[in-house]
PDB file of C-alpha atoms in Angstrom:
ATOM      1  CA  UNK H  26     -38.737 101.840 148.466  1.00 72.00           C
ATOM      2  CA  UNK H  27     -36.698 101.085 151.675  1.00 81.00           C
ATOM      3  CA  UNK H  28     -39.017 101.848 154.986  1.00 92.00           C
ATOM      4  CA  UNK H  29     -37.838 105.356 156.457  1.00 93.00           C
ATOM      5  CA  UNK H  30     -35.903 103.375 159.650  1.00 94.00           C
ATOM      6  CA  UNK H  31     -33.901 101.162 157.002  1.00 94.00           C
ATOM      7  CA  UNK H  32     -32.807 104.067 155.152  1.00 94.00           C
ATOM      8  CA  UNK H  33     -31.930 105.909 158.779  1.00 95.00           C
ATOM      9  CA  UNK H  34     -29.970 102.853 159.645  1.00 93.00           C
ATOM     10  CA  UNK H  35     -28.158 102.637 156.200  1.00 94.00           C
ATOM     11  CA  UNK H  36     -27.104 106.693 156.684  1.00 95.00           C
ATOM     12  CA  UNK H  37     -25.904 105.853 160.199  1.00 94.00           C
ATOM     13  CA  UNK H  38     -23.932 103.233 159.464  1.00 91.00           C
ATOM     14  CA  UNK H  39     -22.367 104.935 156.579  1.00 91.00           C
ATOM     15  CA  UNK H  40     -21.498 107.537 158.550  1.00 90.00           C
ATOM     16  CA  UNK H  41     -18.242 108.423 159.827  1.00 84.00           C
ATOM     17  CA  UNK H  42     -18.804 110.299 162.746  1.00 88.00           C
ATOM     18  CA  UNK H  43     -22.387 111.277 164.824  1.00 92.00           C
ATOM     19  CA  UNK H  44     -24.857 112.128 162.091  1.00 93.00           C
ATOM     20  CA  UNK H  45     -26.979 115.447 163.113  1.00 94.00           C
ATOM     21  CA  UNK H  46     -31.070 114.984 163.519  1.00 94.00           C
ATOM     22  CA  UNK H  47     -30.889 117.643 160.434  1.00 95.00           C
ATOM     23  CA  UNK H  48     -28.419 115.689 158.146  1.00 96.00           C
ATOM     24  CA  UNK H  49     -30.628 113.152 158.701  1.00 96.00           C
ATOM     25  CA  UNK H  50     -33.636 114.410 157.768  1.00 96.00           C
ATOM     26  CA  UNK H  51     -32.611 115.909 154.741  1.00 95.00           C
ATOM     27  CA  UNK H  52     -30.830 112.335 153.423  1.00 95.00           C
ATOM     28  CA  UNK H  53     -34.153 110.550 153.745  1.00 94.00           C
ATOM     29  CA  UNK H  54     -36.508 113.072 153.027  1.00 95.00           C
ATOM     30  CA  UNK H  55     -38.590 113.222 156.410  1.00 94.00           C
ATOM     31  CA  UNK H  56     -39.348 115.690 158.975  1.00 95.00           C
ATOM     32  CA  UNK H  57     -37.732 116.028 162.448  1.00 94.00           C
ATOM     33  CA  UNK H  58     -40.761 114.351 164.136  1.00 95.00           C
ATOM     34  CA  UNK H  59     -40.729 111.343 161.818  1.00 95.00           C
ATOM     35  CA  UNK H  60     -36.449 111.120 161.636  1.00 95.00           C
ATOM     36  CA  UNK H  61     -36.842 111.108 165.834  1.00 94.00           C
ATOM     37  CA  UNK H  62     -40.433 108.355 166.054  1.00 95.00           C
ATOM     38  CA  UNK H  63     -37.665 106.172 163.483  1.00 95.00           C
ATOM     39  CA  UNK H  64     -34.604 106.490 165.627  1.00 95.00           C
ATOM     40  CA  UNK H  65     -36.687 105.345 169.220  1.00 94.00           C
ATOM     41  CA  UNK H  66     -37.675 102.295 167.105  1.00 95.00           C
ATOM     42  CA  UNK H  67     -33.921 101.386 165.742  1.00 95.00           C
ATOM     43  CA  UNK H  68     -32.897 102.065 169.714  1.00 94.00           C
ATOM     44  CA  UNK H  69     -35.578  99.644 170.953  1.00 94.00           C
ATOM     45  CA  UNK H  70     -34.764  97.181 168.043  1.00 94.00           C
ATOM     46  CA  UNK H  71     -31.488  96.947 169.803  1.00 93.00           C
ATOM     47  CA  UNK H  72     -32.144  96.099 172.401  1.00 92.00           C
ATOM     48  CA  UNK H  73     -30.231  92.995 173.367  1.00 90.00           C
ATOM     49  CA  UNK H  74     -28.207  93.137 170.737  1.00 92.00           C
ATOM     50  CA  UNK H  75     -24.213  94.010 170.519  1.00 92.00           C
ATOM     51  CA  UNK H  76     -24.649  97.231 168.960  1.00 91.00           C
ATOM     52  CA  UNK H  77     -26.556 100.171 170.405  1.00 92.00           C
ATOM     53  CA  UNK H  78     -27.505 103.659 169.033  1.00 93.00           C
ATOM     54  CA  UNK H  79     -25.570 106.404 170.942  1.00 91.00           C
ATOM     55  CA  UNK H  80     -26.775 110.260 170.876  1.00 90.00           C
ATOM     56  CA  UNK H  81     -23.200 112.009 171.448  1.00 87.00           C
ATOM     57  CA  UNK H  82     -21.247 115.388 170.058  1.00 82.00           C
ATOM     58  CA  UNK H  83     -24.714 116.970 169.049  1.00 86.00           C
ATOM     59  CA  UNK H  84     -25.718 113.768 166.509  1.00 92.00           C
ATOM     60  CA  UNK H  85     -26.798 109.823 166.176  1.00 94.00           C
ATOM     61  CA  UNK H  86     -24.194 107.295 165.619  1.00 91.00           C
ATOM     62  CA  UNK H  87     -24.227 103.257 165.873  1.00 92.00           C
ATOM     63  CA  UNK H  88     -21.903 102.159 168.345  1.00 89.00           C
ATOM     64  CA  UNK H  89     -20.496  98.851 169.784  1.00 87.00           C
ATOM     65  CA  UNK H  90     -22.377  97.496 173.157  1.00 89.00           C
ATOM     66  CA  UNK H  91     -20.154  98.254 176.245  1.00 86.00           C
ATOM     67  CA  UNK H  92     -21.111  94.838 177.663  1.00 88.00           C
ATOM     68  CA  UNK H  93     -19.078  93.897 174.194  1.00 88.00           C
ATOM     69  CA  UNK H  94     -15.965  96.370 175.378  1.00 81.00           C
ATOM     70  CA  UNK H  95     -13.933  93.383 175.801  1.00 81.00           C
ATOM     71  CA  UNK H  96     -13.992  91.721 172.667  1.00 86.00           C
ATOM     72  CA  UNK H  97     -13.849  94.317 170.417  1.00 82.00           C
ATOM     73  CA  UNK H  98     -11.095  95.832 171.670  1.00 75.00           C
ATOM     74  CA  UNK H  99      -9.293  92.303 171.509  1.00 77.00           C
ATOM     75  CA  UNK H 100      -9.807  91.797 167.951  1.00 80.00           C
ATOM     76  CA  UNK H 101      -8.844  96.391 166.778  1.00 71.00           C
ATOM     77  CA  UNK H 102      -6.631  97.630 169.181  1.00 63.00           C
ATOM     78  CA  UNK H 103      -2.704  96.283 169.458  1.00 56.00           C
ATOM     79  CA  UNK H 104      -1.866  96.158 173.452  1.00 55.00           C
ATOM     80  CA  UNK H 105       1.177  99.546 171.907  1.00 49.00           C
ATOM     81  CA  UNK H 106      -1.862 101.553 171.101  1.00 50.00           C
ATOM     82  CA  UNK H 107      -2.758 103.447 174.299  1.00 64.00           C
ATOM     83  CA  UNK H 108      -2.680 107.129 175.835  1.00 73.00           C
ATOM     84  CA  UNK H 109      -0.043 107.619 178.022  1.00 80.00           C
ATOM     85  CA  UNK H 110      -0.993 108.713 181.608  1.00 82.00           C
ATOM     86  CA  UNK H 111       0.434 112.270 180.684  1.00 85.00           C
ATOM     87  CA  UNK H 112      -2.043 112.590 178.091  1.00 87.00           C
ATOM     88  CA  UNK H 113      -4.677 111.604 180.400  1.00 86.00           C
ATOM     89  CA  UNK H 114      -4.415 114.084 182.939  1.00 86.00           C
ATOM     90  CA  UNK H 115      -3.688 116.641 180.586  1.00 90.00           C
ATOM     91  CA  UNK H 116      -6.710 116.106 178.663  1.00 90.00           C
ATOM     92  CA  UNK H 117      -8.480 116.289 182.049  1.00 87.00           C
ATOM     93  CA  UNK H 118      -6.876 119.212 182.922  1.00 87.00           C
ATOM     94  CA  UNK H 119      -8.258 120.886 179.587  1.00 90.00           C
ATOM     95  CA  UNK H 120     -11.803 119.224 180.239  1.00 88.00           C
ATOM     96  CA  UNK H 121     -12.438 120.294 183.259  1.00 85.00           C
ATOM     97  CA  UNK H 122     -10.580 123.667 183.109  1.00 86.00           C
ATOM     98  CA  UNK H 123     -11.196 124.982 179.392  1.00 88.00           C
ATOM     99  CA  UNK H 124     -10.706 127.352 178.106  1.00 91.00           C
ATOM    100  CA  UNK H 125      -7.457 127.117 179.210  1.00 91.00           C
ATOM    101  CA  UNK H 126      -3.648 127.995 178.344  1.00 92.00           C
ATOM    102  CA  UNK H 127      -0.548 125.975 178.244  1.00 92.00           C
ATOM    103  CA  UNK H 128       0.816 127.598 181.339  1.00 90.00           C
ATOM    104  CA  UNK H 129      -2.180 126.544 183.644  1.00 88.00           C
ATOM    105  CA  UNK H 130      -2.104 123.474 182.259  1.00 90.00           C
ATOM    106  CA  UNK H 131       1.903 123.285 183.416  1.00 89.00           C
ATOM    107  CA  UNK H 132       1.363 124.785 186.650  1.00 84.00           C
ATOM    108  CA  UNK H 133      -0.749 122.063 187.415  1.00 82.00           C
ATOM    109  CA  UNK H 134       1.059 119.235 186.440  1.00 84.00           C
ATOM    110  CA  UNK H 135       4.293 120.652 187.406  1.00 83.00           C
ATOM    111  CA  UNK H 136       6.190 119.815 183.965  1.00 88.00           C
ATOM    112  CA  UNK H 137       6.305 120.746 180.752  1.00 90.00           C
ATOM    113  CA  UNK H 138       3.225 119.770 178.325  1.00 91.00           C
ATOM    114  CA  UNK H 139       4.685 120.856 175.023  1.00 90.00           C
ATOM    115  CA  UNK H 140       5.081 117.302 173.901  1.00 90.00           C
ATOM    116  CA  UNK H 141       2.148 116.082 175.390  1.00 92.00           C
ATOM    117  CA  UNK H 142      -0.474 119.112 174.540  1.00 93.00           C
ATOM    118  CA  UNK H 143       0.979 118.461 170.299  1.00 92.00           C
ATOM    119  CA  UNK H 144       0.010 114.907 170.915  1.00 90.00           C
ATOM    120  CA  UNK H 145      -3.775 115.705 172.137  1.00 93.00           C
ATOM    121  CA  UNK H 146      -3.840 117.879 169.291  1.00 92.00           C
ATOM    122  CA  UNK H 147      -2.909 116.249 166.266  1.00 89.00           C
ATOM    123  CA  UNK H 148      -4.885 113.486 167.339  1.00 88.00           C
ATOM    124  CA  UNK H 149      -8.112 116.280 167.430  1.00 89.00           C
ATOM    125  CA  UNK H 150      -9.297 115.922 171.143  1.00 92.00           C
ATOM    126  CA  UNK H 151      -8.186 119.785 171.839  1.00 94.00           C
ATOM    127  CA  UNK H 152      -7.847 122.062 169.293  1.00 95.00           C
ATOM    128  CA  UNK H 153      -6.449 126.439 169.609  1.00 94.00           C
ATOM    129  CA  UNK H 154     -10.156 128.411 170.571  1.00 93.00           C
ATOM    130  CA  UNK H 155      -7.967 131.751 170.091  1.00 92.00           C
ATOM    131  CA  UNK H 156      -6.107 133.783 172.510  1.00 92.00           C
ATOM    132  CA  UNK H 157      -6.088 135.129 176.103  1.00 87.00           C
ATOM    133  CA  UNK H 158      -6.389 138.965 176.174  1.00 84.00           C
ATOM    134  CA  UNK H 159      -3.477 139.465 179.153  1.00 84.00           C
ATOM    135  CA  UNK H 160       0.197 139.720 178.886  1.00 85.00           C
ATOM    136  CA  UNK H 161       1.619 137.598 176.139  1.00 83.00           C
ATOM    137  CA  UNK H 162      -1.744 137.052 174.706  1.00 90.00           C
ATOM    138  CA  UNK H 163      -1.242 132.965 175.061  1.00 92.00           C
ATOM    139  CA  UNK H 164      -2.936 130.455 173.240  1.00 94.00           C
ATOM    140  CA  UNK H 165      -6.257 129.163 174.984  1.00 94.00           C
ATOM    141  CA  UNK H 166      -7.234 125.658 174.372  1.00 95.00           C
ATOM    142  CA  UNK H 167     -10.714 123.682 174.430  1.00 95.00           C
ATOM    143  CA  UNK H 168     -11.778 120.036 173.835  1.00 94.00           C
ATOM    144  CA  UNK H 169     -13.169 119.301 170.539  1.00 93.00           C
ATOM    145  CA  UNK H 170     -16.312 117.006 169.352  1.00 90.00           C
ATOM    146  CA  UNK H 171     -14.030 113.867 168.585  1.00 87.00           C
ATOM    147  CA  UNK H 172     -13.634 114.364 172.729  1.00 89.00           C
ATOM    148  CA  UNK H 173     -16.865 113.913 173.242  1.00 88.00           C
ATOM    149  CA  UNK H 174     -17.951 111.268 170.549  1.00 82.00           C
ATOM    150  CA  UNK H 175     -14.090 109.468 172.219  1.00 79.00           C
ATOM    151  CA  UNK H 176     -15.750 109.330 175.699  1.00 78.00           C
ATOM    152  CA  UNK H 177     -19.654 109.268 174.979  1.00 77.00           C
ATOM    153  CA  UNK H 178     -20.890 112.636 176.087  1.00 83.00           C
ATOM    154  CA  UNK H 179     -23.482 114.700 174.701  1.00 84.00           C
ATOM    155  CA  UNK H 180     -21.443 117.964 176.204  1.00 87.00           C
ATOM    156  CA  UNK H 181     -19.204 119.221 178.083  1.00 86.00           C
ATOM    157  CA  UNK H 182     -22.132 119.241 180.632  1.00 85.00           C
ATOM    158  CA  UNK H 183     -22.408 115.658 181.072  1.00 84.00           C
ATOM    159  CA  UNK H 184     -18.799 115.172 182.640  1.00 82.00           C
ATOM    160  CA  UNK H 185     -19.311 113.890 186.016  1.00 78.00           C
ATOM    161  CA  UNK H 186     -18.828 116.291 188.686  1.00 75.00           C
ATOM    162  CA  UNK H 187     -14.979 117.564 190.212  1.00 66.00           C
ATOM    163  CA  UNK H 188     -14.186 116.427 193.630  1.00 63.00           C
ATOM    164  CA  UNK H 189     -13.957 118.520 196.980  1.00 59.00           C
ATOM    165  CA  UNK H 190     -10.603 120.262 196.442  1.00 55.00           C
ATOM    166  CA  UNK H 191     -10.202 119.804 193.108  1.00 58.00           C
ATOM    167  CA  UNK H 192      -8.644 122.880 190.852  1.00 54.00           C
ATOM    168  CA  UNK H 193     -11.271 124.953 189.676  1.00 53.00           C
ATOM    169  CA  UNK H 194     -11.469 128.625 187.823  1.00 53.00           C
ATOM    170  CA  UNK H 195     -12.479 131.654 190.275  1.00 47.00           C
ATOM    171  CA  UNK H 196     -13.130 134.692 188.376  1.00 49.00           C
ATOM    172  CA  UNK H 197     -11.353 133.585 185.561  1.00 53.00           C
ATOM    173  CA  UNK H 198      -8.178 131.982 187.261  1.00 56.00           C
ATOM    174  CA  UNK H 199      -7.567 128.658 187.938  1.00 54.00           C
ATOM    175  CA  UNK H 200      -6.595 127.667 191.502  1.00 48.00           C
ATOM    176  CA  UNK H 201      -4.626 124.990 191.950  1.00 52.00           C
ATOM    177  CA  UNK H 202      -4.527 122.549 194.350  1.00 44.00           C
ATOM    178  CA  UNK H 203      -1.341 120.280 195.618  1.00 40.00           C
ATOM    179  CA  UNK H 204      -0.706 116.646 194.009  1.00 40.00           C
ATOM    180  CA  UNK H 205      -1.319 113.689 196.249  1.00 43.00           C
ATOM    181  CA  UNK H 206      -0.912 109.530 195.751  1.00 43.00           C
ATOM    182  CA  UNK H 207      -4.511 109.573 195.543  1.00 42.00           C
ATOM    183  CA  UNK H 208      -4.341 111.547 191.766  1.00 46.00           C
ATOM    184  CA  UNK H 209      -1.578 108.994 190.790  1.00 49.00           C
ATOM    185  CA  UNK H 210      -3.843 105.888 191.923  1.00 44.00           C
ATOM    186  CA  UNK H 211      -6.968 107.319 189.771  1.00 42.00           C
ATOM    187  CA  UNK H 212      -4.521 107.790 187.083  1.00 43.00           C
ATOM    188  CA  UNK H 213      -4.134 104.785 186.878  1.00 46.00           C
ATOM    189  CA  UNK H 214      -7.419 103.152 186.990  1.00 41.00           C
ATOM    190  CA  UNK H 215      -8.194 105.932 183.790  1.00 40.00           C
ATOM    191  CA  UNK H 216      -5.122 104.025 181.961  1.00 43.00           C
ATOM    192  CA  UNK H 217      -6.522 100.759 182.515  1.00 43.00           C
ATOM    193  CA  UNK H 218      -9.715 101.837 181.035  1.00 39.00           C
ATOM    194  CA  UNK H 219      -8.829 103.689 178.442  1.00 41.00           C
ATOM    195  CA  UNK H 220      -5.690 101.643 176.700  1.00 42.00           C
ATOM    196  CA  UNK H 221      -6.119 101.058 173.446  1.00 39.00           C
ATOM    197  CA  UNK H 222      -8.768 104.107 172.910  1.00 40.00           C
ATOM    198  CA  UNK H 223      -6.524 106.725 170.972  1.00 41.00           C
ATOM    199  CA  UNK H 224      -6.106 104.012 167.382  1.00 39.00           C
ATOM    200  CA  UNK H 225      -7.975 104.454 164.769  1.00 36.00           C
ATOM    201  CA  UNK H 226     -11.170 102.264 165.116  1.00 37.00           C
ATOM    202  CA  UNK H 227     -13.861 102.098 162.935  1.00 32.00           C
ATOM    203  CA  UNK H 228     -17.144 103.898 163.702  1.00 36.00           C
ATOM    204  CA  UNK H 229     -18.925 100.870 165.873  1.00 37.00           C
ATOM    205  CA  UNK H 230     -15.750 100.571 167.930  1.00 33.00           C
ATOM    206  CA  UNK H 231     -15.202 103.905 168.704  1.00 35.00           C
ATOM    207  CA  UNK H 232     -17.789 104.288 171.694  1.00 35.00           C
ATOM    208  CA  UNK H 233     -16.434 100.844 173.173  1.00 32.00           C
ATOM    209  CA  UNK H 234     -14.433 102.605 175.899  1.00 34.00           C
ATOM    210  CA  UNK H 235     -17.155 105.528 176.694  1.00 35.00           C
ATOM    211  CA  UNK H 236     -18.354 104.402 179.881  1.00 36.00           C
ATOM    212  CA  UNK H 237     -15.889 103.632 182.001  1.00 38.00           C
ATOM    213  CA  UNK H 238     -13.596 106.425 180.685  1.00 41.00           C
ATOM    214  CA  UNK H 239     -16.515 109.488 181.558  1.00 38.00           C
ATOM    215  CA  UNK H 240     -17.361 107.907 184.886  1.00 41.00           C
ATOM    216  CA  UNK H 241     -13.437 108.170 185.967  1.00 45.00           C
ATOM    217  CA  UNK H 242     -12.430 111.339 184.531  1.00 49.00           C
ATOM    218  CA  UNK H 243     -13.198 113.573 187.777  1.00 44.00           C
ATOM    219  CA  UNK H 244     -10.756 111.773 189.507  1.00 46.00           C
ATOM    220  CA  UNK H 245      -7.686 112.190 187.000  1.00 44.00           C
ATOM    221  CA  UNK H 246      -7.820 115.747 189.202  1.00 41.00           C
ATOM    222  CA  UNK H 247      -8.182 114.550 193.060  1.00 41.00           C
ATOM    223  CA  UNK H 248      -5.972 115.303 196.048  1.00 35.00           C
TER     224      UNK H 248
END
């Protein structure tokens, strides 16, 4: 029989998203001790190599190198496939802000996100969480785990910190703040980092972009 890390490493790569310690366990019959001994030895094994083993969105998953970023990205992603600097500050918006409704996402950006709030969420990184019990009752909206398995985080928790001045929720209400060339500069150092991430990549390609993308997402929402 197959050594418990091969048969780890056979489930992970067969999987198509992060594969929970508990799935795990019960596909090759071990306990959580012995699944977690096995998955430190397949993380030092790759050491060096181009692919690296990535906890993210509660589970394991195999994921391309970020040194390897480059290439990989090259040879899967057409230059057309890329989120739109819209997108990117809305999804910020939601990040940093969830739960949170259309209309603060709007008052923020100062336009209409109809368009661009359907596009985050047919592509699953925000999904409906329910409703807001005020006037209206409006929808409320949250990232989702393809979010965090997109940009590498464990949870929510892990985003890196807002700026001074940034928009943040007091008791229960986000305050705004006004937009400045700054927020349109970072915006544009997330779109350079991020082109390409939104196509449909297979599962060692789909952490290629994680790094870069988490580190810059605080300042999508600077002055």
């Amino acid at each position: 029989m197959a050594s418990l890390r091969n048969r780890i490493e056979a489930v992970l790569l067969a999987a198509d998203k992060p594969a929970a310690e508990a799935d795990i366990c019960n596909a090759v019959r071990a306990t959580p001790a012995e699944v977690r001994a096995a998955l430190r030895e397949i993380a030092a094994s790759l050491e060096g190599r181009g692919i690296v083993l990535r906890e993210v969105a509660g589970g394991w998953r195999l994921a391309t190198h970020p040194e390897c970023r480059e290439s990989v990205e090259r040879f899967l992603l057409p230059p057309k496939h890329h989120m739109s600097q819209a997108s990117l500050e809305t999804l910020s918006i939601v990040a940093y802000l969830q739960p949170v409704t259309r209309a603060e996402v709007e008052s923020l950006r100062g336009v209409n996100v109809d368009g661009v709030m359907q596009t985050l969420e047919d592509r699953a990184l925000i999904k409906e969480l329910g409703r807001k019990e005020t006037v209206g009752r409006p929808i409320i909206y949250v990232t989702t785990d393809r979010f965090l398995e997109a940009f590498g985080l464990r949870g929510i928790d892990e985003l890196p910190p807002l700026p001074e001045g940034a928009p943040r929720r007091v008791n229960g209400e986000v305050i705004p703040f006004p937009v400045a060339p700054a927020r349109e500069q970072a915006m544009d150092q997330i779109h350079e980092s991020v082109e390409g991430h939104e196509g449909d990549q297979v599962p060692h390609a789909q952490s290629t972009l994680e790094h870069s993308v988490a580190d810059e997402l605080a300042h999508a929402l600077e002055e």
